[in-house]
Amino acid sequence: MTDLLITGARLLDPAARHDAPGSLLVRDGRIAAFGAGVTGPEGIPRLDAAGLCLAPGLVDLRASLGEPGAEHRETIASAAEAAAAGGITTLCVLPDSDPALDDPALIGFIARRGEGTGSVTLLPWGAATAGCAGKEMAEYGLLREAGAIGFTDGQRAIGSARTMRLALSYAAAFGAMVAQHPEEPSLAAGGAATEGELATRLGLPGIPAAAEAIMVARDIALARLTGGHVHFAHVSTAAALDLIRAAKAEGLRVTCDTAPPYFDLNETAIGEYRSYAKLSPPLRAEADRQAVVAGLADGTVDAIASDHQPRDTDDKRLPFAQAAAGGAGLATLLSVTLARVHAGDIPLLDALALLTCRPARLIGSSAGRLAPGAPADLVLFDLERAWKIEAGTLPGKAQNTPFDGRAVEGRVVATFKAGRRVF
Amino acid sequence: MFRPVAPLPRHLLAIEGLHPTAIAALLDLAESYLLLNRSGKTRRDLLKGRTLINLFFEDSTRTRTSFELAGKRLGADVINMSVSTSSVNKGETLLDTAATLNAMNCDLLVVRHGQSGAPALLAQKVDAAVINAGDGTHEHPTQALLDALTIRRAKGRIEGLTVAICGDVAHSRVARSNLHCLTALNARVRLIGPPTLMPAEVSRLGAEVFHDMAEGLRGADVVMMLRLQRERMTGGQVPSAREFFRFYGLDAGKLALAAPDAIVMHPGPMNRGVEIDSAVADDPARSVIADQVEMGVAVRMAVLDSLSRQQQRLA
């Protein structure tokens, strides 16, 4: 039985807009009470958290794990280690693995593997199409029963408008959203960087930023047509955010997330062919980065996801256009998000909401809040502690961080899963 | 007058970023090698005992031969390695190759590769000085240097000239290197081609962009044609060869719009009748295409010599 009293912390619960000093009592792995006057019985283990922030464990809306299929890049065990170091206690797993999560048995397998780690709850996304191949719909009803939180083809766009229409329409019957990788495939094919001056200088095949807005516009129209819930993953351009903002104002069931690279970096991070900064979608122009920050600040963006894509050196030590896209993001999710807080772009509670209760609400989970009786999934962090993100020194197996060399302020000190310290 | 010369980098990967004085110094040195070559003499002592490897992942007879001749005239041991891209699994071999080259104590490595940035990746891993002999659609620095030398000798200067570069700019490393080189030397560069073969935002690199060839050629001192790769037609970026030639090919009629003493250049190999008419390409009064080949050897001698000196200085 896990009992613990964390004292003297700055307690942050974004769901209740609570930000005040106090203590938090854990009994039997659950939050018993928290607040200014809270104490615990004699003999209970205590943790002095003076000067530190205590918040709900992070809910990562989208991450790929190497397992199953690419265990040389990342295993569930190594991803769990990275997640714990990043303060993530609930992680939504993308289905475009090998095999794809298009079978109820695989959904159950992922959830059980998460329980096995003891440190992170794994909530699988179901494949939107069989094999994430973009053709026939997967078995949404059965996958939903098995625990799928929603449907997506992960890093692959659902290219056919007809398939997307069917998916949105059918998923609505099971109360599930369809998440899209918003990139028009015929414009993105073969591209390695955002089309523009930099790609021209480097001689890299470009993807026009409009490839994102085109897909977003199409799918908003399909959401209007079907009444379904479309969720746009890792939104990275001003034009797409404007469309989403307008669709929300219209009352459509349209939501979106973004990932730290899109509000912390711009295309210049690829410098002289740095393949660790090769992502999908590609890093954008500075004006688009600023638009993503604005989208975080005004609430258009519903969540910040890690967008974790493990890659090994064989995937990345290639000429840029041939290198695999994708960045590791679990261990750096909180720190890079806090950079926007330190910069004065978003208040701390809003930033935490984007990492906890807001993604949880999207997937219908009660995680991501400090509530008496809820599992004590918590992250304790030092808002000011400075450190440098360096590839090769990150927890877990995947080292392909696009933030290599980035100095940040704010670091996870401890992570608790059901009251047990896992980092 | 004393002119301080900016040092060359350790590798020659791109023209972009080279200081104008470094470019001018290379051209001066190349000019002296040109005269040496014409005199029939060689300087086999300069690179004696040094190993030059030509590592070509793409076929090229012309550039490889030019580097080979340049190396031999300076006394280097020259080895040609051709790696067929179809038989290798892309970049893994690239870094495996780097390890092999290090074991061979290669001093100067000339690389051509189909991927932009491949020579830069190799340069991080090999001990040799790397010379980019063309990478993807990025740069082909020695081509730009030999073009600059050709222009300088034909026109007596580069500064203030108007150079029109015409054709498939989007897929041309030659166009990019020339743009950087000529603008660094204060020439005015115009790029002419259909919008579908023009790279995005290329005007930000200092060029003036034209889609109407007549307008772009008007008053130009130099007309540089680019090779149109046949596969661009299958990619649908231009509808047909005959339509391309009609609007963007160079014939005597279009050339008449340029300055009366304008010279015609082409990096080769030419698609006669696609981007250039034979009557223009073979006109001794206008075409300097054969001179470009001769300048190529001299420029590569200058590059090999300079990088080798730089390498010994840094050692």
XYZ file of C-alpha atoms in Angstrom:
738
model
C 0.000 0.000 0.000
C 1.446 3.276 -1.075
C 1.154 6.105 1.374
C 3.007 9.393 1.082
C 2.796 12.978 2.225
C 4.317 15.548 -0.115
C 4.795 18.786 1.800
C 5.479 22.387 1.028
C 4.870 22.180 -2.728
C 3.256 24.641 -5.082
C 0.124 22.635 -5.900
C -1.052 23.082 -9.456
C -4.306 21.636 -10.725
C -5.069 23.179 -14.102
C -8.539 21.578 -14.282
C -9.664 23.498 -11.184
C -7.395 26.494 -11.844
C -5.805 25.745 -8.480
C -2.386 27.253 -7.827
C -1.466 27.520 -4.137
C 1.124 26.217 -1.726
C 0.207 23.166 0.283
C 0.659 19.482 0.874
C -0.756 16.428 -0.818
C -1.586 13.189 0.959
C -1.506 9.862 -0.845
C -3.250 6.848 0.757
C -3.327 3.468 -0.916
C -1.995 4.979 -4.137
C -4.782 7.505 -4.389
C -4.987 11.188 -3.651
C -6.609 11.431 -0.217
C -6.473 15.176 0.194
C -4.476 18.205 -0.803
C -4.325 21.792 0.300
C -2.773 24.195 2.733
C -3.643 22.452 5.979
C -3.300 18.852 4.895
C -1.220 16.578 7.087
C -0.856 12.840 7.354
C -0.844 10.276 10.133
C 2.273 9.651 12.208
C 4.925 7.535 10.559
C 3.785 8.090 6.981
C 6.664 8.591 4.520
C 7.162 12.284 3.819
C 8.729 14.140 0.940
C 9.767 17.732 1.404
C 8.918 19.500 -1.847
C 9.717 23.048 -0.817
C 10.338 25.212 -3.863
C 8.941 22.611 -6.249
C 5.738 22.388 -8.266
C 3.391 19.433 -7.930
C 0.971 18.806 -10.793
C -1.013 15.936 -12.267
C 1.081 13.447 -14.225
C 1.198 14.379 -17.892
C -1.163 12.872 -20.448
C 0.642 12.484 -23.766
C -1.926 12.393 -26.529
C 0.264 10.951 -29.266
C 3.473 8.970 -29.196
C 4.852 6.124 -31.263
C 6.643 3.338 -29.476
C 9.056 1.079 -31.308
C 7.210 -1.931 -29.986
C 5.766 -3.864 -31.669
C 7.908 -4.100 -34.777
C 10.878 -1.784 -34.292
C 12.330 -2.838 -30.954
C 15.802 -1.821 -32.123
C 14.571 1.764 -31.904
C 12.566 1.645 -28.713
C 10.831 -0.898 -26.533
C 7.853 -0.314 -24.297
C 10.209 -0.659 -21.331
C 12.636 1.970 -22.624
C 9.796 4.289 -23.637
C 8.316 3.920 -20.153
C 11.667 4.943 -18.686
C 11.748 8.056 -20.881
C 8.109 8.838 -20.111
C 8.724 8.596 -16.359
C 11.688 10.944 -16.677
C 9.445 13.323 -18.575
C 6.654 13.260 -15.980
C 4.259 11.380 -18.285
C 1.969 8.915 -16.502
C -0.600 8.364 -19.263
C 0.538 7.823 -22.819
C -1.631 7.392 -25.899
C 0.080 5.023 -28.296
C -0.136 5.571 -32.054
C -1.261 2.546 -34.032
C 1.066 2.655 -37.056
C 3.401 0.062 -35.606
C 4.258 -3.258 -37.192
C 1.783 -4.868 -36.964
C -0.610 -1.937 -36.932
C -3.045 -1.751 -34.011
C -6.012 -2.740 -36.138
C -7.043 -5.794 -34.147
C -8.787 -5.836 -30.758
C -6.242 -8.327 -29.421
C -3.419 -5.873 -30.130
C -5.262 -3.075 -28.344
C -5.512 -5.290 -25.271
C -1.859 -6.265 -25.643
C -0.662 -2.655 -25.551
C -2.811 -1.806 -22.527
C -1.499 -4.865 -20.628
C 2.099 -4.038 -21.523
C 1.503 -0.615 -20.017
C 0.271 -2.164 -16.777
C 3.384 -4.295 -16.810
C 5.640 -1.262 -16.712
C 4.078 -0.089 -13.447
C 4.967 3.475 -14.363
C 2.776 4.519 -17.256
C -0.748 3.787 -18.430
C -0.749 3.021 -22.134
C -3.921 3.955 -23.974
C -3.855 2.733 -27.557
C -5.241 4.546 -30.553
C -6.926 2.171 -32.963
C -5.956 2.089 -36.616
C -8.318 4.138 -38.766
C -7.797 1.781 -41.678
C -6.687 -1.838 -41.867
C -2.910 -1.930 -41.545
C -2.956 1.900 -41.446
C -2.808 1.523 -45.220
C -5.469 4.151 -45.902
C -7.958 1.873 -47.660
C -10.625 -0.130 -45.761
C -11.901 1.036 -42.388
C -10.736 -0.931 -39.367
C -13.258 -2.508 -36.946
C -14.042 0.608 -34.924
C -16.728 -1.017 -32.780
C -14.603 -3.946 -31.727
C -11.489 -1.818 -31.288
C -13.457 0.651 -29.184
C -14.740 -2.150 -26.962
C -11.177 -3.338 -26.526
C -10.181 0.133 -25.325
C -9.145 2.177 -28.368
C -9.374 5.878 -27.483
C -9.966 7.001 -31.057
C -8.823 6.214 -34.564
C -5.926 7.386 -36.677
C -3.363 6.128 -39.141
C -0.644 7.812 -37.074
C 2.038 9.417 -39.227
C 0.194 8.509 -42.400
C -2.468 10.820 -43.768
C -5.823 9.370 -44.683
C -5.512 10.555 -48.247
C -8.794 9.508 -49.779
C -11.627 11.944 -49.081
C -14.106 9.082 -49.358
C -12.270 6.973 -46.777
C -12.076 9.944 -44.420
C -15.760 10.626 -44.874
C -16.638 7.041 -44.030
C -14.269 7.013 -41.059
C -15.688 10.208 -39.534
C -19.203 9.096 -40.123
C -18.801 5.569 -38.767
C -16.594 6.487 -35.798
C -19.256 8.944 -34.618
C -21.577 5.997 -33.950
C -19.065 4.786 -31.362
C -18.427 8.238 -29.934
C -14.854 8.272 -31.150
C -12.758 10.863 -32.935
C -10.676 10.356 -36.038
C -7.240 11.943 -35.840
C -5.649 13.046 -39.078
C -2.007 13.617 -40.017
C -2.915 16.746 -41.938
C -0.752 16.661 -45.010
C -2.015 16.293 -48.581
C 0.004 13.252 -49.703
C 0.411 14.226 -53.349
C 2.003 17.532 -52.323
C 4.122 15.986 -49.590
C 5.461 13.001 -51.545
C 9.241 12.912 -51.554
C 9.542 16.151 -49.595
C 12.119 16.626 -46.862
C 11.672 20.213 -45.656
C 9.163 23.037 -45.854
C 9.270 24.598 -49.292
C 10.903 28.014 -49.226
C 14.188 29.836 -49.231
C 15.974 27.438 -46.897
C 14.966 24.280 -48.810
C 15.988 26.060 -52.008
C 19.422 26.923 -50.583
C 20.007 23.405 -49.322
C 18.676 21.806 -52.492
C 16.123 19.777 -50.558
C 12.803 18.663 -52.036
C 10.159 20.886 -50.466
C 6.690 20.362 -49.059
C 4.559 23.498 -49.380
C 3.117 24.649 -46.056
C -0.236 24.729 -47.870
C -0.240 20.905 -47.905
C -1.412 21.137 -44.284
C -4.149 23.734 -44.751
C -5.517 21.891 -47.790
C -6.034 18.722 -45.769
C -7.437 20.622 -42.790
C -9.914 22.482 -45.015
C -11.034 19.243 -46.640
C -11.528 17.419 -43.366
C -13.380 20.326 -41.751
C -15.801 20.139 -44.670
C -16.130 16.398 -44.067
C -16.751 16.954 -40.348
C -19.517 19.376 -41.300
C -20.916 16.803 -43.720
C -20.829 13.845 -41.350
C -21.184 15.396 -37.904
C -18.084 13.416 -36.934
C -15.247 14.533 -34.667
C -12.032 15.252 -36.530
C -8.825 15.846 -34.600
C -5.804 17.324 -36.341
C -2.443 16.084 -35.137
C 0.703 18.200 -34.779
C -0.725 21.314 -36.408
C 2.153 23.505 -37.509
C 0.960 26.327 -39.761
C -0.880 29.616 -39.367
C -3.255 28.800 -42.230
C -4.356 25.500 -40.656
C -4.854 27.128 -37.251
C -7.014 29.853 -38.790
C -9.235 27.198 -40.384
C -9.504 25.271 -37.113
C -10.266 28.431 -35.155
C -13.098 29.262 -37.555
C -14.450 25.693 -37.485
C -14.562 25.769 -33.692
C -16.377 29.088 -33.749
C -18.884 27.503 -36.110
C -19.502 24.811 -33.507
C -18.066 21.880 -35.461
C -16.467 18.980 -33.635
C -12.947 19.937 -34.591
C -9.951 19.727 -32.245
C -6.205 19.728 -32.646
C -2.893 19.270 -30.949
C 0.605 20.410 -31.639
C 4.019 19.249 -30.485
C 6.955 21.119 -28.899
C 9.110 21.318 -32.047
C 6.417 23.370 -33.775
C 6.336 26.096 -31.146
C 9.965 25.954 -30.061
C 11.886 25.521 -33.322
C 11.645 26.766 -36.859
C 13.066 25.419 -40.100
C 16.496 26.914 -39.477
C 17.061 24.123 -36.927
C 17.857 21.834 -39.867
C 20.904 24.070 -40.424
C 23.454 22.238 -42.498
C 21.449 19.058 -42.982
C 20.842 18.134 -39.316
C 18.730 15.041 -39.767
C 17.661 15.025 -36.086
C 15.587 18.074 -36.984
C 13.904 16.242 -39.853
C 10.324 15.796 -38.715
C 6.935 15.083 -40.213
C 5.389 17.565 -40.766
C 8.643 19.421 -41.409
C 9.694 22.365 -39.249
C 8.165 25.570 -40.544
C 8.984 29.206 -41.123
C 9.247 31.504 -38.099
C 5.866 33.138 -38.823
C 4.188 29.744 -38.572
C 5.980 28.965 -35.315
C 4.649 32.218 -33.894
C 1.152 31.330 -35.084
C 1.371 28.023 -33.206
C 2.360 29.916 -30.047
C -0.651 32.181 -30.594
C -2.840 29.094 -31.031
C -1.625 27.772 -27.681
C -2.309 31.104 -26.020
C -5.832 31.622 -27.360
C -6.999 28.057 -26.735
C -7.340 26.999 -30.388
C -4.868 24.209 -29.714
C -6.420 21.587 -27.417
C -3.320 19.688 -26.384
C 0.441 19.498 -26.579
C 1.567 15.991 -27.492
C 5.128 14.710 -27.424
C 4.859 13.446 -31.016
C 7.543 10.973 -29.948
C 8.971 9.064 -32.908
C 11.934 6.916 -31.934
C 14.686 6.598 -34.558
C 18.130 5.103 -34.300
C 21.397 6.316 -35.778
C 21.017 4.101 -38.856
C 17.737 5.893 -39.577
C 19.297 9.309 -39.149
C 22.932 9.049 -40.311
C 21.926 9.432 -43.928
C 21.800 12.254 -46.430
C 18.968 14.491 -45.226
C 16.330 13.571 -47.801
C 16.918 9.866 -47.162
C 17.006 10.103 -43.368
C 13.888 9.045 -41.470
C 11.648 11.814 -40.189
C 10.706 11.961 -36.515
C 12.025 13.160 -33.179
C 12.178 11.739 -29.680
C 9.968 13.805 -27.389
C 8.989 12.063 -24.163
C 11.698 13.240 -21.802
C 11.632 16.839 -23.052
C 7.872 17.414 -23.300
C 7.460 19.396 -20.092
C 10.730 21.321 -20.218
C 10.263 22.599 -23.768
C 6.651 23.535 -23.014
C 7.804 25.476 -19.949
C 10.052 27.535 -22.205
C 6.849 29.183 -23.520
C 5.828 29.921 -19.933
C 9.192 31.491 -19.155
C 8.954 33.495 -22.364
C 5.649 34.916 -21.151
C 3.641 33.444 -24.038
C 1.296 31.310 -21.912
C 0.505 31.194 -18.192
C 1.750 28.165 -16.265
C -1.718 26.733 -15.542
C -2.700 26.977 -19.210
C 0.497 25.245 -20.278
C -0.113 22.439 -17.801
C -3.749 22.131 -18.895
C -2.504 21.471 -22.452
C -0.407 18.618 -21.060
C -2.924 17.142 -18.611
C -6.664 17.748 -18.284
C -7.319 18.985 -21.814
C -5.914 15.945 -23.646
C -7.546 13.747 -20.975
C -10.919 15.333 -21.666
C -10.454 14.725 -25.406
C -10.107 10.996 -24.854
C -12.731 10.806 -22.126
C -10.239 10.004 -19.399
C -10.429 11.186 -15.793
C -6.631 11.378 -15.633
C -4.751 14.657 -15.615
C -6.267 16.288 -12.542
C -5.737 16.494 -8.809
C -8.909 15.025 -7.366
C -9.473 13.304 -4.048
C -9.963 9.612 -4.741
C -8.141 9.701 -8.084
C -4.963 7.652 -8.615
C -1.963 9.598 -7.368
C -0.348 10.092 -10.799
C 1.828 13.113 -10.181
C 4.766 15.053 -11.473
C 7.017 17.086 -9.215
C 9.130 19.616 -11.068
C 11.466 22.501 -10.515
C 10.185 25.382 -12.608
C 13.532 27.166 -12.656
C 16.186 24.478 -12.825
C 18.273 24.910 -15.967
C 19.653 22.027 -17.982
C 20.808 21.277 -21.476
C 19.081 18.771 -23.714
C 21.729 16.561 -25.267
C 21.301 13.617 -27.606
C 23.074 10.614 -26.148
C 22.256 11.500 -22.554
C 18.460 11.203 -22.633
C 16.664 8.521 -20.636
C 15.331 5.629 -22.705
C 16.665 4.254 -25.936
C 15.668 6.837 -28.544
C 18.155 9.724 -28.653
C 16.944 11.488 -31.786
C 15.951 14.751 -30.155
C 15.474 17.753 -32.425
C 16.353 19.882 -29.370
C 19.948 18.648 -29.174
C 22.000 21.411 -27.564
C 18.950 23.416 -26.427
C 19.265 24.910 -22.945
C 15.957 24.881 -21.065
C 14.635 25.963 -17.703
C 12.379 23.602 -15.786
C 13.044 19.980 -15.005
C 11.144 16.996 -13.707
C 12.344 16.068 -10.223
C 10.096 13.114 -9.494
C 7.226 11.215 -11.095
C 4.661 9.171 -9.184
C 2.405 6.473 -10.594
C -0.424 5.554 -8.211
C 1.627 7.116 -5.446
C 4.727 5.080 -6.166
C 7.814 7.005 -7.186
C 8.808 5.846 -10.671
C 11.366 8.545 -11.361
C 47.302 47.403 -53.390
C 47.262 44.885 -50.592
C 44.120 42.778 -50.602
C 43.638 40.495 -47.621
C 42.326 37.106 -48.750
C 39.798 35.257 -46.609
C 40.957 31.705 -45.908
C 39.274 28.748 -47.544
C 37.372 26.331 -45.352
C 38.859 22.866 -44.817
C 36.458 21.367 -47.370
C 34.929 22.806 -50.505
C 31.294 21.825 -50.032
C 29.552 24.896 -51.395
C 30.095 28.310 -52.910
C 27.552 29.795 -50.515
C 29.478 31.209 -47.582
C 32.792 31.626 -49.416
C 34.209 35.098 -49.103
C 34.501 37.001 -52.416
C 38.242 37.409 -51.871
C 38.633 33.652 -51.464
C 36.762 33.102 -54.726
C 38.896 35.700 -56.500
C 42.077 34.121 -55.160
C 41.015 30.716 -56.490
C 40.287 32.229 -59.881
C 43.694 33.960 -59.941
C 45.439 30.721 -59.097
C 43.373 28.862 -61.700
C 44.390 31.383 -64.294
C 48.045 30.706 -63.605
C 47.399 26.965 -63.991
C 45.591 27.655 -67.245
C 48.734 29.295 -68.609
C 50.855 26.449 -67.276
C 48.626 23.880 -68.964
C 48.768 25.760 -72.228
C 52.563 25.842 -72.029
C 52.545 22.043 -71.852
C 54.355 22.004 -68.506
C 53.213 20.343 -65.277
C 53.926 20.812 -61.572
C 54.080 17.221 -60.459
C 55.860 18.152 -57.254
C 52.901 19.989 -55.682
C 50.735 17.016 -54.774
C 53.478 14.395 -54.884
C 52.761 11.573 -52.476
C 49.202 12.782 -51.882
C 46.244 10.555 -52.600
C 43.222 11.870 -54.449
C 40.132 9.681 -54.614
C 37.319 10.403 -57.030
C 34.251 8.926 -55.368
C 31.331 9.044 -57.768
C 27.917 7.796 -56.746
C 26.467 9.223 -59.966
C 27.808 8.722 -63.443
C 29.865 11.559 -64.825
C 32.593 11.231 -67.377
C 33.330 14.896 -67.788
C 33.725 16.039 -64.181
C 35.531 12.901 -63.086
C 37.994 13.087 -65.954
C 38.594 16.760 -65.249
C 39.432 16.098 -61.585
C 41.577 13.120 -62.585
C 43.589 15.181 -65.016
C 43.905 18.038 -62.508
C 45.208 15.665 -59.831
C 47.670 13.995 -62.176
C 49.061 17.270 -63.481
C 49.908 18.178 -59.892
C 51.485 14.795 -59.226
C 48.852 13.208 -56.966
C 48.103 9.501 -56.915
C 44.594 9.411 -58.346
C 42.121 6.625 -57.778
C 38.644 6.494 -59.260
C 35.895 4.770 -57.323
C 32.517 4.483 -58.941
C 29.742 3.308 -56.696
C 26.606 2.350 -58.502
C 23.750 3.693 -56.442
C 21.453 0.887 -57.459
C 23.638 -1.763 -55.872
C 24.097 -0.097 -52.507
C 21.709 0.523 -49.699
C 21.999 4.301 -49.768
C 23.791 6.060 -46.945
C 24.860 3.150 -44.795
C 27.444 2.510 -47.447
C 28.281 6.190 -47.474
C 29.588 6.038 -43.913
C 31.075 2.585 -44.406
C 32.895 4.070 -47.368
C 34.134 6.906 -45.163
C 35.742 4.395 -42.817
C 37.386 2.636 -45.755
C 38.739 5.916 -47.122
C 40.203 6.840 -43.755
C 41.971 3.488 -43.661
C 43.478 4.254 -47.079
C 44.851 7.585 -45.837
C 43.108 9.516 -48.550
C 44.153 13.200 -48.563
C 41.721 14.707 -51.046
C 38.296 13.276 -51.640
C 36.196 14.357 -54.588
C 32.570 13.315 -54.135
C 29.574 13.325 -56.403
C 26.307 12.063 -54.945
C 22.652 12.188 -55.913
C 21.597 13.437 -52.484
C 21.925 17.041 -51.342
C 24.183 17.198 -48.291
C 25.878 13.828 -48.840
C 29.392 15.365 -49.169
C 28.735 17.391 -45.995
C 27.829 14.189 -44.169
C 30.986 12.481 -45.453
C 33.083 15.493 -44.467
C 32.058 14.942 -40.832
C 33.488 11.436 -40.960
C 36.591 11.458 -43.129
C 40.039 12.864 -42.440
C 40.460 13.968 -46.073
C 39.580 17.375 -47.445
C 36.274 16.883 -49.223
C 35.505 18.538 -52.552
C 31.891 18.514 -53.605
C 31.682 17.522 -57.263
C 27.915 17.908 -57.300
C 25.352 16.853 -54.669
C 21.711 16.386 -55.523
C 20.109 19.730 -56.257
C 22.357 21.579 -53.811
C 25.680 22.771 -55.247
C 28.416 22.071 -57.749
C 31.066 24.548 -56.626
C 33.880 23.781 -59.084
C 31.440 24.209 -61.983
C 30.603 27.712 -60.744
C 34.299 28.538 -60.398
C 35.110 27.356 -63.905
C 32.131 29.288 -65.242
C 33.315 32.410 -63.446
C 36.802 32.000 -64.873
C 35.376 31.479 -68.364
C 33.323 34.669 -68.039
C 36.205 36.648 -66.598
C 38.509 35.648 -69.441
C 35.909 36.241 -72.152
C 34.634 39.539 -70.774
C 37.603 40.826 -68.822
C 35.507 41.212 -65.674
C 32.545 39.789 -63.773
C 31.446 42.759 -61.711
C 28.562 44.633 -63.292
C 27.770 41.980 -65.911
C 24.249 40.657 -66.405
C 24.180 36.865 -66.479
C 21.009 35.039 -67.558
C 20.746 31.446 -66.346
C 18.028 29.643 -68.200
C 16.162 26.355 -67.981
C 15.490 23.826 -65.246
C 16.670 25.934 -62.317
C 14.717 23.919 -59.726
C 16.765 20.770 -60.219
C 20.047 22.484 -60.978
C 22.966 22.507 -58.568
C 24.902 24.346 -61.261
C 22.394 27.211 -61.145
C 22.576 27.469 -57.345
C 26.382 27.503 -57.247
C 26.566 29.993 -60.080
C 24.020 32.239 -58.420
C 26.036 32.332 -55.187
C 29.353 32.757 -57.008
C 28.270 35.454 -59.449
C 26.357 37.520 -56.905
C 29.368 37.334 -54.557
C 31.430 38.775 -57.428
C 28.840 41.535 -57.985
C 27.314 40.338 -61.219
C 23.559 40.631 -61.728
C 21.948 37.242 -62.053
C 18.673 36.579 -63.830
C 16.995 33.210 -63.663
C 14.739 32.257 -66.564
C 12.420 29.278 -66.663
C 8.834 28.129 -66.317
C 7.382 28.573 -62.803
C 7.213 24.786 -62.405
C 10.991 24.558 -62.773
C 11.834 27.526 -60.531
C 12.759 26.832 -56.882
C 10.593 28.461 -54.212
C 11.607 31.936 -53.047
C 14.787 31.857 -55.119
C 14.629 35.628 -55.562
C 15.597 35.858 -51.887
C 18.961 34.445 -52.893
C 19.612 37.599 -54.870
C 18.343 36.670 -58.330
C 15.810 38.315 -60.587
C 13.292 35.755 -61.856
C 11.820 35.755 -65.372
C 9.270 33.425 -66.909
C 9.420 35.167 -70.281
C 12.710 34.288 -71.915
C 12.718 37.284 -74.257
C 12.398 39.651 -71.337
C 15.039 37.800 -69.330
C 17.580 37.750 -72.148
C 17.262 41.419 -73.003
C 20.694 43.000 -72.805
C 22.302 40.020 -71.044
C 26.087 39.786 -71.335
C 26.183 36.069 -70.617
C 23.585 33.430 -71.470
C 24.041 30.257 -69.495
C 21.828 27.356 -70.505
C 21.061 24.497 -68.121
C 20.523 20.905 -69.004
C 16.894 19.782 -68.953
C 16.714 16.338 -67.489
C 14.406 14.130 -69.464
C 12.773 12.697 -66.364
C 11.379 16.159 -65.547
C 9.071 15.720 -68.477
C 7.720 12.453 -67.099
C 7.311 14.192 -63.740
C 4.886 16.487 -65.492
C 6.709 19.710 -64.712
C 6.784 20.632 -68.382
C 4.375 19.188 -70.932
C 6.773 18.255 -73.721
C 10.282 18.758 -75.095
C 9.005 20.648 -78.109
C 7.006 23.053 -75.973
C 10.009 23.565 -73.702
C 12.322 24.303 -76.617
C 9.809 26.697 -78.133
C 9.609 28.852 -74.998
C 12.854 28.201 -73.096
C 15.274 26.763 -75.636
C 18.062 28.970 -76.998
C 18.213 29.578 -80.724
C 19.719 32.360 -82.799
C 16.472 34.342 -82.756
C 16.292 34.484 -78.959
C 20.023 35.058 -78.632
C 19.639 38.198 -80.754
C 17.758 39.753 -77.820
C 20.837 39.547 -75.605
C 23.722 42.007 -75.832
C 25.366 41.898 -79.278
C 28.557 40.467 -77.792
C 26.828 38.082 -75.372
C 28.550 34.744 -74.833
C 26.751 31.392 -74.613
C 27.579 28.802 -71.972
C 26.378 25.307 -71.096
C 27.678 23.016 -68.334
C 27.210 19.958 -70.576
C 26.268 17.445 -71.632
C 23.892 19.265 -73.986
C 20.491 18.135 -75.189
C 20.682 19.641 -78.644
C 17.267 20.722 -79.794
C 15.824 20.593 -76.269
C 17.497 23.472 -74.469
C 19.962 24.659 -77.089
C 20.083 24.801 -80.868
C 23.226 23.378 -82.499
C 23.757 26.503 -84.555
C 24.166 28.501 -81.331
C 26.098 25.872 -79.401
C 28.623 25.499 -82.197
C 28.972 29.168 -83.144
C 32.630 29.983 -82.433
C 31.848 33.698 -82.187
C 29.388 33.237 -79.328
C 29.814 29.839 -77.733
C 32.456 29.402 -75.015
C 31.320 25.864 -74.200
C 34.647 24.337 -75.209
C 36.526 26.940 -73.118
C 34.497 25.893 -70.079
C 35.974 22.409 -70.316
C 39.521 23.776 -70.498
C 38.904 26.107 -67.525
C 37.538 23.118 -65.611
C 40.920 21.435 -65.367
C 42.691 24.643 -64.329
C 40.082 25.483 -61.687
C 40.231 21.998 -60.213
C 44.016 22.193 -60.045
C 43.651 25.450 -58.123
C 41.115 23.916 -55.738
C 43.175 20.777 -55.112
C 46.335 22.817 -54.592
C 44.668 25.327 -52.257
C 42.885 22.726 -50.126
C 46.039 20.660 -49.899
C 48.032 23.679 -48.678
C 45.254 24.522 -46.243
C 45.290 20.943 -44.978
C 49.044 21.060 -44.390
C 48.725 24.385 -42.610
C 46.059 23.011 -40.284
C 47.941 19.747 -39.630
